[in-house]
Amino acid sequence: MQRAQWKPVGAGDSLPLYSSESLWETMDAVPVSRQGDRTAVVCSSGPAWLADDGTITPVRLPDAVADCEEVHVAAGAIIGTDTGSGLYFAMADWDGGPVRECRRTDLPTPEGEPYCVVTGDRLSVVDPGKQRTRVHTVLIGEEELSAWGVRELPPLGDFEIVAASRTHVAARVNLGPQGDAVRIWTASEPDALEFRSAYGTSVWSTEDGRLYVAVRGSGGDSVAVIDETGRMRTSPAPGNIGSLGGDGRTVLCAIFDGFHESVHRIHDGQGGIGFDLVGEGPGKKHIGVGSPIWLSRSTVDGIRVESEDDTAVIDPATWARTPHTKYLASQGEEGPRALRITATDRHLGTIVHLHGGPESYETDELRFFGLAPHAVAQGWDWRSLNYRGSRGTAPDHTTAAWKTWQRSSIEDISWVLGEIPRGHPVILAGWSFGAALALAGASRLPVDGLIIGGTMGPLADHVRAACAADPSHETWFGDRFDLDGDDGAYFSYPVPGDSVDLRVLSFHGEDDEHCPYHLFAPVRERWSESIPWTHHDLRGGAHYAESIDDVDLIVAETRRFISGFAAPYTTAESDNGDG
């Protein structure tokens, strides 16, 4: 695939789809609405149009909106808000045109630092005071922003309002290493309901006053529906929920079934809560916020914007030879699973990608900003591993690696490699915890290369630093790792023996708050004494890429790194798994 050269662009300019900028902009792009042959999306840098010909055009915001403290998106409008003195509200449609401006100065004097939330057709001003939290809600369509509804809640503490309807207010609660929870106040209940939230967007409201909540439990994910009266019903989901979205009438969710994500429409009727399959196929699914659509990013199928009735192929992902996708599964619900993507029978080598988390999962994604499709097109065999300890469809899959990481990860990586002949290149790639697994595995397994980023330092040091920042980390790590035993030794990263022919490429941000730089640097220095190691500091300084400069660096260096390996070999279709 040809990668366009990066050049600075301003609002209103177009970006070629597979430039570094477009890979960065679409990484977490969320679709908002579909109009003709283009889609309104929220990209890394803000609102933009994604055209069916593959160009991305940032929306040029009117000054009245762009100069606001906060900018929000809805299906039919981009909204700027200021809460310095009362509320200033400026709304423009996605194509420009006249700007509607309103100012309300009669709101009560703020007790804290107010902020705004847009949920469907409602705008809420949240005032997080020390003694109470006030939420002022109004319909966006109200010409004079009249008929405000006011709710008083307990002090916010360490959480933020994420949704509000006529009768409900929902907040996200930060539980530290345990993830997030959703706290909901209803009109009929003075005390809040609280749920462990699933990953991604976990709350969605509809125009009939219902709140849909993605709930994470010990037995798997479920959806709770709370109506205007406060009545709640729940139903198990057919897999792990990635995100919720849709519009005021339709609620969609992305669900991971152990191999890939599919899209389901949630219905709530007299027969109970149900899940109707409306979209499947390869790729990471980004559910729309404002319309019942979704965006898929896939190595095999490129980028698509889809709905129940239509599919727009943004990038046809043309290949010299159509890639072959195969799902691999070991025996039992708790065993590892993997996705294998190849375009030829004769390969340059094998790349195994290990996701972070560890309680996340692999789908067919454009990992390392397009390295996956680039490597497959060049002739590499790409394998994405959902190792034991990942967020699987069965709880046993997640807990199967706890306190046995050395044994389970070595077994799982060996399993996914299958019968690859010795002497042919094998690269382990991963970020964050995936990088830690790759680095630890390289001290025990015959691999030829590592591509790692945001790697945690030795486990014991990492845990001490995490617990110093938040003592609740102690329970989380204590449940999952044998800190004084094999896990502690494994993640201390012993240097492989002199006979190992290994090369390493690494990235790390100097201000990384998740995996501190000063804990990882001594590991790199120790390995570098005997192993060729190329390192690059992320220019944004964070745990992940935070700017186009970071993306340019990762794109260029990962492709340069794999080009240094070449030992073609042929594999049979029956390497591993059930297919």
Coordinates of C-alpha atoms in Angstrom, one line a residue:
M1 CA 0.0 0.0 0.0
Q2 CA 1.2 3.5 -0.8
R3 CA 1.6 5.8 2.2
A4 CA 1.1 9.5 1.3
Q5 CA 3.7 11.9 2.5
W6 CA 2.6 14.0 5.5
K7 CA 2.1 17.7 5.0
P8 CA 0.6 20.2 7.4
V9 CA -3.1 20.8 6.8
G10 CA -5.6 23.2 8.1
A11 CA -9.3 23.1 8.6
G12 CA -11.1 22.5 5.3
D13 CA -8.1 20.7 3.7
S14 CA -8.3 17.0 2.8
L15 CA -6.2 14.1 4.0
P16 CA -5.4 11.0 1.9
L17 CA -6.8 8.0 3.8
Y18 CA -3.5 6.2 4.4
S19 CA -1.4 9.1 5.3
S20 CA 0.0 9.2 8.8
E21 CA -2.6 11.9 9.6
S22 CA -5.6 9.9 8.5
L23 CA -4.4 6.9 10.4
W24 CA -4.1 9.1 13.5
E25 CA -7.4 10.9 12.9
T26 CA -9.4 7.7 12.3
M27 CA -7.9 5.6 15.1
D28 CA -10.8 6.3 17.5
A29 CA -13.1 8.0 15.0
V30 CA -16.8 7.9 16.0
P31 CA -19.4 8.4 13.3
V32 CA -22.2 10.9 13.9
S33 CA -24.4 11.0 10.8
R34 CA -24.4 9.9 7.2
Q35 CA -25.1 12.4 4.5
G36 CA -25.0 11.4 0.9
D37 CA -21.5 10.1 0.0
R38 CA -19.9 11.2 3.2
T39 CA -20.0 10.7 6.9
A40 CA -19.8 13.2 9.8
V41 CA -17.3 11.9 12.3
V42 CA -15.5 13.0 15.4
C43 CA -11.8 12.4 14.8
S44 CA -8.7 12.8 17.1
S45 CA -8.6 16.6 16.3
G46 CA -12.3 17.3 16.2
P47 CA -15.3 17.2 13.8
A48 CA -14.6 16.2 10.2
W49 CA -16.2 14.8 7.0
L50 CA -15.1 11.3 5.9
A51 CA -15.9 11.0 2.2
D52 CA -16.5 7.7 0.4
D53 CA -13.4 8.5 -1.8
G54 CA -11.3 8.2 1.3
T55 CA -10.5 11.8 2.0
I56 CA -10.9 13.4 5.5
T57 CA -11.9 17.0 5.6
P58 CA -11.8 18.8 9.0
V59 CA -14.9 20.9 9.6
R60 CA -14.2 24.6 9.6
L61 CA -16.0 25.8 12.8
P62 CA -17.5 29.3 12.9
D63 CA -15.6 31.6 15.2
A64 CA -18.7 31.8 17.5
V65 CA -18.4 28.0 18.1
A66 CA -14.6 27.6 17.9
D67 CA -13.9 30.3 20.5
C68 CA -16.0 28.6 23.1
E69 CA -14.6 26.7 26.1
E70 CA -16.2 23.4 25.0
V71 CA -17.3 22.0 21.7
H72 CA -19.9 19.2 21.5
V73 CA -21.4 17.3 18.6
A74 CA -24.9 16.1 17.8
A75 CA -26.4 14.5 14.7
G76 CA -27.6 17.8 13.3
A77 CA -25.3 20.4 14.9
I78 CA -21.9 21.3 16.4
I79 CA -22.4 23.2 19.7
G80 CA -20.1 25.5 21.5
T81 CA -20.7 26.3 25.1
D82 CA -19.2 28.8 27.7
T83 CA -20.2 28.7 31.3
G84 CA -18.2 31.7 32.6
S85 CA -21.2 33.8 33.5
G86 CA -24.4 31.9 33.1
L87 CA -24.5 30.0 29.8
Y88 CA -23.4 31.0 26.3
F89 CA -24.6 28.7 23.6
A90 CA -23.6 28.7 19.9
M91 CA -24.9 26.1 17.4
A92 CA -23.9 25.6 13.8
D93 CA -24.8 22.8 11.4
W94 CA -22.0 20.6 10.0
D95 CA -21.9 22.5 6.7
G96 CA -21.6 26.0 8.2
G97 CA -24.5 28.4 7.5
P98 CA -26.1 30.7 10.1
V99 CA -25.0 30.3 13.7
R100 CA -27.7 30.3 16.3
E101 CA -26.5 32.0 19.5
C102 CA -28.2 32.3 22.9
R103 CA -27.1 33.6 26.2
R104 CA -28.6 32.8 29.6
T105 CA -27.5 35.0 32.5
D106 CA -30.2 34.0 35.0
L107 CA -28.7 30.6 36.0
P108 CA -27.8 30.5 39.7
T109 CA -24.3 31.6 40.6
P110 CA -22.0 28.5 40.1
E111 CA -20.7 26.9 43.3
G112 CA -18.0 25.0 41.5
E113 CA -16.5 24.9 38.0
P114 CA -19.5 24.2 35.7
Y115 CA -19.2 22.2 32.5
C116 CA -21.7 21.1 29.8
V117 CA -22.9 17.7 28.6
V118 CA -24.9 17.0 25.4
T119 CA -27.0 13.8 25.5
G120 CA -29.2 13.2 22.4
D121 CA -31.5 16.3 22.2
R122 CA -30.6 17.7 25.6
L123 CA -28.0 20.1 26.9
S124 CA -27.1 20.0 30.6
V125 CA -25.0 22.4 32.6
V126 CA -23.3 20.6 35.5
D127 CA -22.3 22.7 38.6
P128 CA -20.2 20.5 40.8
G129 CA -20.3 22.4 44.1
K130 CA -18.7 21.2 47.4
Q131 CA -22.0 20.7 49.2
R132 CA -24.1 19.6 46.2
T133 CA -24.2 19.1 42.5
R134 CA -26.7 21.0 40.4
V135 CA -27.7 19.8 36.9
H136 CA -29.6 22.2 34.7
T137 CA -31.1 20.5 31.7
V138 CA -32.9 21.9 28.6
L139 CA -33.9 20.7 25.2
I140 CA -31.5 21.9 22.5
G141 CA -34.4 22.7 20.2
E142 CA -35.8 25.3 22.7
E143 CA -35.5 28.7 20.9
E144 CA -35.0 30.7 24.1
L145 CA -33.5 27.8 26.2
S146 CA -36.5 28.0 28.5
A147 CA -38.1 25.3 30.6
W148 CA -35.0 24.3 32.4
G149 CA -35.1 21.2 34.6
V150 CA -33.0 21.4 37.7
R151 CA -31.7 18.4 39.7
E152 CA -29.8 18.5 42.9
L153 CA -27.4 15.6 43.7
P154 CA -24.7 14.8 46.3
P155 CA -21.2 16.3 45.7
L156 CA -19.6 14.7 42.6
G157 CA -16.3 13.6 44.2
D158 CA -14.2 11.7 41.7
F159 CA -16.8 11.3 38.9
E160 CA -18.4 13.3 36.1
I161 CA -21.8 13.5 34.6
V162 CA -22.0 11.7 31.2
A163 CA -25.7 11.6 30.5
A164 CA -28.9 13.3 31.5
S165 CA -32.6 12.9 30.5
R166 CA -35.9 14.2 31.7
T167 CA -35.8 11.8 34.7
H168 CA -32.3 10.5 35.0
V169 CA -28.7 11.7 35.6
A170 CA -25.8 9.3 35.0
A171 CA -22.2 9.8 36.1
R172 CA -19.0 7.9 35.5
V173 CA -17.1 7.0 38.6
N174 CA -13.4 6.4 38.5
L175 CA -12.6 3.2 40.5
G176 CA -8.8 3.3 39.8
P177 CA -7.4 0.0 38.8
Q178 CA -10.8 -1.6 39.0
G179 CA -12.0 0.4 36.0
D180 CA -15.1 2.6 36.0
A181 CA -18.6 2.4 37.4
V182 CA -21.8 4.1 36.4
R183 CA -23.9 5.9 39.1
I184 CA -27.5 6.8 38.2
W185 CA -30.0 9.0 40.0
T186 CA -33.7 8.6 39.0
A187 CA -36.6 10.8 39.7
S188 CA -38.2 8.2 42.0
E189 CA -35.1 7.1 43.9
P190 CA -33.1 9.5 46.1
D191 CA -30.2 7.1 46.3
A192 CA -28.1 6.3 43.3
L193 CA -27.9 3.0 41.5
E194 CA -24.4 1.9 40.8
F195 CA -23.0 -0.6 38.2
R196 CA -19.6 -1.7 37.2
S197 CA -19.4 -0.4 33.6
A198 CA -18.3 -2.3 30.6
Y199 CA -15.6 -0.8 28.4
G200 CA -16.2 2.1 26.0
T201 CA -19.3 4.2 25.9
S202 CA -21.4 2.6 28.7
V203 CA -24.5 4.7 28.9
W204 CA -27.0 5.7 26.2
S205 CA -30.3 7.6 26.6
T206 CA -33.3 7.6 24.2
E207 CA -36.0 10.2 23.6
D208 CA -38.6 8.1 25.5
G209 CA -36.6 8.6 28.7
R210 CA -34.9 5.2 28.9
L211 CA -31.3 4.8 30.0
Y212 CA -29.4 1.9 28.6
V213 CA -26.3 0.9 30.7
A214 CA -23.6 -1.6 29.7
V215 CA -22.8 -3.5 32.9
R216 CA -19.8 -5.6 33.7
G217 CA -20.2 -8.5 36.1
S218 CA -18.3 -11.6 37.3
G219 CA -20.5 -13.8 35.1
G220 CA -20.1 -11.6 32.0
D221 CA -21.5 -8.4 30.5
S222 CA -25.2 -7.4 30.6
V223 CA -27.4 -4.5 29.7
A224 CA -29.6 -2.7 32.2
V225 CA -32.6 -0.6 31.0
I226 CA -34.1 2.0 33.3
D227 CA -37.3 3.6 32.3
E228 CA -38.8 7.0 33.3
T229 CA -40.4 5.5 36.4
G230 CA -37.1 4.1 37.7
R231 CA -38.1 0.5 36.9
M232 CA -35.0 -1.5 35.9
R233 CA -34.6 -4.6 33.9
T234 CA -31.4 -6.4 32.9
S235 CA -30.4 -9.1 30.4
P236 CA -27.2 -10.9 29.7
A237 CA -25.4 -9.8 26.6
P238 CA -24.2 -12.4 24.0
G239 CA -20.6 -11.5 24.6
N240 CA -18.4 -8.6 25.8
I241 CA -19.8 -5.1 25.2
G242 CA -17.4 -2.7 23.5
S243 CA -19.6 0.3 23.3
L244 CA -23.2 1.6 23.1
G245 CA -24.6 4.3 20.7
G246 CA -27.3 5.0 18.2
D247 CA -29.9 7.8 18.2
G248 CA -33.0 8.8 20.2
R249 CA -34.9 5.7 19.1
T250 CA -32.4 3.0 18.2
V251 CA -29.7 1.7 20.5
L252 CA -26.8 -0.3 19.1
C253 CA -23.9 -2.1 20.8
A254 CA -20.7 -3.7 19.6
I255 CA -20.2 -7.2 21.1
F256 CA -17.1 -9.3 21.1
D257 CA -17.8 -13.0 20.8
G258 CA -14.3 -14.4 21.3
F259 CA -13.1 -13.8 17.8
H260 CA -14.5 -10.6 16.3
E261 CA -16.9 -7.8 17.1
S262 CA -20.5 -7.7 15.7
V263 CA -23.2 -5.1 16.0
H264 CA -26.5 -5.7 17.7
R265 CA -29.7 -3.6 18.0
I266 CA -31.0 -3.7 21.6
H267 CA -34.8 -3.8 21.9
D268 CA -36.8 -3.5 25.1
G269 CA -40.4 -4.6 24.9
Q270 CA -43.0 -6.7 26.8
G271 CA -41.0 -9.8 26.0
G272 CA -37.9 -8.4 27.7
I273 CA -34.6 -7.1 26.5
G274 CA -33.3 -8.7 23.3
F275 CA -30.3 -8.4 21.0
D276 CA -30.8 -8.5 17.2
L277 CA -27.7 -9.1 15.1
V278 CA -27.5 -6.3 12.5
G279 CA -23.9 -6.2 11.4
E280 CA -20.9 -8.5 11.4
G281 CA -17.6 -9.0 9.7
P282 CA -13.9 -8.2 10.4
G283 CA -12.8 -5.0 12.1
K284 CA -13.0 -2.9 15.2
K285 CA -16.5 -1.4 15.5
H286 CA -17.1 2.2 16.5
I287 CA -20.8 2.8 17.2
G288 CA -22.3 6.1 16.1
V289 CA -23.3 8.8 18.5
G290 CA -26.3 10.5 16.9
S291 CA -27.3 8.0 14.2
P292 CA -27.7 4.2 14.1
I293 CA -24.5 3.6 12.1
W294 CA -21.0 2.3 12.8
L295 CA -17.5 2.6 11.5
S296 CA -15.3 -0.5 11.0
R297 CA -11.5 -0.4 10.7
S298 CA -10.1 -3.7 9.4
T299 CA -6.9 -5.0 7.9
V300 CA -8.9 -7.2 5.4
D301 CA -11.8 -4.9 4.5
G302 CA -10.3 -1.5 5.1
I303 CA -12.6 1.3 6.5
R304 CA -16.4 1.0 6.2
V305 CA -19.3 3.0 7.4
E306 CA -22.3 0.7 7.8
S307 CA -25.9 0.6 8.9
E308 CA -28.6 -2.1 8.9
D309 CA -29.4 -1.1 5.3
D310 CA -26.2 0.1 3.7
T311 CA -22.5 -0.2 3.6
A312 CA -20.1 2.5 2.3
V313 CA -16.6 1.2 1.5
I314 CA -14.4 4.1 2.4
D315 CA -11.1 2.2 1.6
P316 CA -11.6 -0.8 -0.6
A317 CA -8.3 -2.2 0.8
T318 CA -7.2 -3.5 -2.6
W319 CA -4.7 -6.3 -2.5
A320 CA -2.5 -8.0 -5.0
R321 CA -3.9 -11.2 -3.5
T322 CA -6.9 -11.3 -1.2
P323 CA -5.8 -12.0 2.4
H324 CA -6.9 -15.2 4.1
T325 CA -8.4 -14.8 7.5
K326 CA -8.5 -17.7 9.9
Y327 CA -9.8 -17.9 13.5
L328 CA -7.7 -20.2 15.7
A329 CA -9.0 -21.8 19.0
S330 CA -7.4 -24.1 21.4
Q331 CA -9.4 -26.6 23.4
G332 CA -11.8 -25.4 26.1
E333 CA -13.5 -22.1 26.9
E334 CA -10.5 -20.9 28.9
G335 CA -7.9 -21.6 26.2
P336 CA -6.2 -19.0 24.0
R337 CA -7.7 -17.8 20.7
A338 CA -6.2 -16.0 17.8
L339 CA -6.8 -14.3 14.5
R340 CA -4.4 -15.1 11.6
I341 CA -4.2 -12.9 8.5
T342 CA -2.1 -13.8 5.5
A343 CA -2.0 -12.8 1.8
T344 CA 0.4 -15.4 0.5
D345 CA 1.5 -19.0 1.2
R346 CA 5.1 -18.0 1.2
H347 CA 5.9 -15.6 4.0
L348 CA 8.7 -13.2 5.0
G349 CA 8.1 -14.1 8.6
T350 CA 5.5 -14.1 11.4
I351 CA 4.4 -11.2 13.6
V352 CA 2.5 -12.0 16.8
H353 CA 0.6 -9.1 18.3
L354 CA -0.1 -9.1 22.0
H355 CA -2.8 -6.6 23.2
G356 CA -2.4 -4.6 26.4
G357 CA -4.7 -4.5 29.4
P358 CA -4.4 -7.4 30.1
E359 CA -8.2 -7.5 30.3
S360 CA -8.8 -6.3 26.7
Y361 CA -9.1 -8.3 23.5
E362 CA -7.8 -8.6 19.9
T363 CA -9.9 -8.0 16.8
D364 CA -8.8 -7.3 13.2
E365 CA -7.4 -3.8 13.7
L366 CA -4.9 -1.5 12.1
R367 CA -2.3 -2.1 14.8
F368 CA 0.7 0.3 15.2
F369 CA -1.0 2.8 12.9
G370 CA -1.4 0.5 9.9
L371 CA 1.5 -1.9 10.5
A372 CA -0.9 -4.9 10.2
P373 CA -2.1 -4.3 6.6
H374 CA 1.3 -3.1 5.6
A375 CA 3.0 -6.2 6.9
V376 CA 0.4 -8.6 5.4
A377 CA 0.7 -6.8 2.0
Q378 CA 4.5 -7.2 2.1
G379 CA 4.1 -10.9 2.7
W380 CA 4.2 -11.3 6.5
D381 CA 2.0 -13.8 8.4
W382 CA 0.1 -11.7 11.1
R383 CA -1.3 -13.4 14.2
S384 CA -3.2 -11.5 16.9
L385 CA -3.4 -13.5 20.1
N386 CA -6.1 -13.4 22.8
Y387 CA -3.9 -15.0 25.4
R388 CA -5.3 -16.5 28.6
G389 CA -5.9 -13.5 30.9
S390 CA -7.6 -11.5 28.1
R391 CA -11.2 -10.4 28.3
G392 CA -12.8 -13.5 26.9
T393 CA -16.4 -14.6 26.5
A394 CA -16.1 -16.9 29.5
P395 CA -14.9 -15.6 32.9
D396 CA -12.5 -18.6 33.1
H397 CA -10.6 -17.3 30.1
T398 CA -9.8 -14.1 32.0
T399 CA -8.8 -15.7 35.3
A400 CA -6.9 -18.7 33.7
A401 CA -3.6 -16.8 33.6
W402 CA -3.8 -15.3 37.1
K403 CA -0.6 -16.1 39.1
T404 CA 0.6 -18.4 36.3
W405 CA 1.6 -15.8 33.7
Q406 CA 5.0 -17.3 32.9
R407 CA 3.6 -20.7 32.1
S408 CA 0.4 -19.6 30.4
S409 CA 1.9 -16.9 28.2
I410 CA 4.8 -19.1 27.0
E411 CA 2.4 -21.9 26.2
D412 CA 0.0 -19.5 24.4
I413 CA 2.7 -17.8 22.3
S414 CA 4.1 -21.2 21.4
W415 CA 0.7 -22.4 20.5
V416 CA -0.1 -19.5 18.2
L417 CA 3.3 -19.9 16.4
G418 CA 2.5 -23.5 15.7
E419 CA 4.8 -25.4 13.4
I420 CA 6.9 -22.5 12.0
P421 CA 10.3 -23.8 10.9
R422 CA 13.2 -22.7 13.0
G423 CA 15.4 -20.1 11.4
H424 CA 12.5 -18.0 10.0
P425 CA 11.8 -14.6 11.5
V426 CA 9.4 -14.3 14.4
I427 CA 8.6 -10.9 15.8
L428 CA 6.5 -10.3 19.0
A429 CA 4.8 -6.9 19.0
G430 CA 2.8 -5.1 21.7
W431 CA 2.1 -2.0 23.7
S432 CA 1.8 -1.5 27.5
F433 CA 1.1 -5.0 29.1
G434 CA 1.4 -6.5 25.6
A435 CA 4.9 -5.1 25.4
A436 CA 5.7 -6.6 28.9
L437 CA 4.5 -10.0 27.7
A438 CA 6.7 -9.7 24.5
L439 CA 9.8 -8.7 26.4
A440 CA 9.4 -11.3 29.1
G441 CA 8.6 -14.0 26.5
A442 CA 11.7 -13.1 24.5
S443 CA 13.8 -14.3 27.4
R444 CA 12.3 -17.8 27.2
L445 CA 11.3 -18.2 23.6
P446 CA 13.3 -18.3 20.3
V447 CA 12.1 -15.1 18.7
D448 CA 14.0 -12.8 16.4
G449 CA 12.5 -9.3 17.0
L450 CA 10.5 -7.2 19.4
I451 CA 8.4 -4.1 18.6
I452 CA 7.3 -2.7 22.0
G453 CA 5.9 0.5 23.3
G454 CA 5.0 1.9 26.7
T455 CA 6.5 -1.1 28.5
M456 CA 6.1 -1.4 32.2
G457 CA 9.3 -1.7 34.3
P458 CA 10.0 -4.8 36.5
L459 CA 6.7 -5.9 38.0
A460 CA 7.8 -5.4 41.6
D461 CA 8.9 -1.8 40.9
H462 CA 5.8 -1.1 38.8
V463 CA 3.5 -2.3 41.6
R464 CA 5.2 -0.2 44.2
A465 CA 4.9 2.9 42.1
A466 CA 1.2 2.2 41.3
C467 CA 0.3 1.6 44.9
A468 CA 2.1 4.8 46.0
A469 CA -0.1 6.7 43.6
D470 CA -3.3 4.7 44.5
P471 CA -3.3 2.1 47.3
S472 CA -6.2 0.3 45.8
H473 CA -3.8 -1.0 43.1
E474 CA -2.5 -3.5 45.8
T475 CA -5.7 -5.6 45.7
W476 CA -5.9 -5.5 41.9
F477 CA -2.3 -6.7 41.4
G478 CA -2.4 -9.1 44.3
D479 CA -5.4 -10.9 42.8
R480 CA -3.7 -11.4 39.4
F481 CA 0.1 -11.8 40.0
D482 CA 2.3 -13.9 42.1
L483 CA 4.5 -11.0 42.9
D484 CA 7.1 -12.9 45.0
G485 CA 7.1 -16.0 42.8
D486 CA 7.3 -16.9 39.1
D487 CA 5.4 -13.8 37.9
G488 CA 7.7 -11.4 39.7
A489 CA 10.7 -13.2 38.3
Y490 CA 9.2 -13.5 34.8
F491 CA 8.4 -9.7 34.6
S492 CA 11.9 -8.8 35.9
Y493 CA 13.0 -9.4 32.3
P494 CA 16.1 -11.5 32.5
V495 CA 18.4 -11.0 29.5
P496 CA 18.4 -13.8 27.0
G497 CA 21.6 -15.8 26.7
D498 CA 24.5 -14.9 24.3
S499 CA 23.4 -17.4 21.7
V500 CA 20.1 -15.5 21.0
D501 CA 20.0 -13.5 17.8
L502 CA 17.5 -10.8 18.7
R503 CA 16.8 -7.2 17.8
V504 CA 14.5 -4.8 19.6
L505 CA 12.6 -1.6 18.6
S506 CA 11.0 0.4 21.4
F507 CA 9.0 3.5 22.0
H508 CA 8.3 5.3 25.3
G509 CA 7.1 8.7 26.5
E510 CA 9.3 10.4 29.1
D511 CA 6.2 11.6 31.0
D512 CA 4.4 8.3 30.8
E513 CA 2.1 8.1 33.9
H514 CA 1.0 4.5 33.3
C515 CA 4.3 2.9 32.9
P516 CA 7.0 5.3 34.2
Y517 CA 9.9 5.9 32.0
H518 CA 12.5 5.8 34.8
L519 CA 11.4 2.2 35.7
F520 CA 11.8 0.9 32.1
A521 CA 15.0 2.7 31.2
P522 CA 17.3 0.4 33.3
V523 CA 15.8 -2.6 31.7
R524 CA 16.6 -1.2 28.2
E525 CA 20.1 -0.3 29.3
R526 CA 20.7 -3.8 30.7
W527 CA 19.5 -5.6 27.6
S528 CA 21.4 -3.2 25.3
E529 CA 24.7 -4.4 26.6
S530 CA 24.3 -7.6 24.6
I531 CA 21.3 -7.2 22.3
P532 CA 20.9 -4.6 19.5
W533 CA 18.2 -2.2 20.7
T534 CA 16.8 0.8 18.9
H535 CA 14.8 3.2 21.1
H536 CA 12.7 6.3 20.3
D537 CA 11.2 8.7 22.8
L538 CA 7.6 9.6 21.9
R539 CA 7.7 13.3 21.2
G540 CA 4.3 13.8 22.9
G541 CA 5.8 12.3 26.1
A542 CA 2.7 10.2 27.0
H543 CA 1.9 6.5 27.3
Y544 CA 0.4 6.3 23.8
A545 CA 0.9 8.4 20.7
E546 CA -0.4 11.8 21.4
S547 CA 0.4 13.8 18.2
I548 CA 1.0 13.4 14.5
D549 CA 4.7 13.5 15.2
D550 CA 4.4 10.4 17.3
V551 CA 2.4 8.7 14.5
D552 CA 5.0 9.6 11.9
L553 CA 7.7 8.2 14.1
I554 CA 5.9 4.9 14.8
V555 CA 4.8 4.4 11.1
A556 CA 8.3 5.0 9.7
E557 CA 10.3 3.0 12.3
T558 CA 8.1 -0.1 12.5
R559 CA 8.1 -0.5 8.8
R560 CA 11.9 0.1 8.6
F561 CA 12.4 -2.5 11.4
I562 CA 10.4 -5.3 9.7
S563 CA 12.1 -4.6 6.4
G564 CA 15.4 -5.8 8.0
F565 CA 14.0 -9.4 8.3
A566 CA 13.7 -11.6 5.3
A567 CA 13.7 -15.4 5.3
P568 CA 10.8 -16.6 3.3
Y569 CA 9.1 -19.9 4.2
T570 CA 5.9 -21.7 3.3
T571 CA 3.2 -22.8 5.9
A572 CA 0.3 -25.2 5.5
E573 CA -3.3 -24.2 6.0
S574 CA -3.6 -26.7 8.9
D575 CA -1.0 -25.0 11.2
N576 CA -3.3 -24.6 14.2
G577 CA -6.8 -24.3 15.4
D578 CA -10.3 -25.1 14.3
G579 CA -10.5 -22.5 11.6

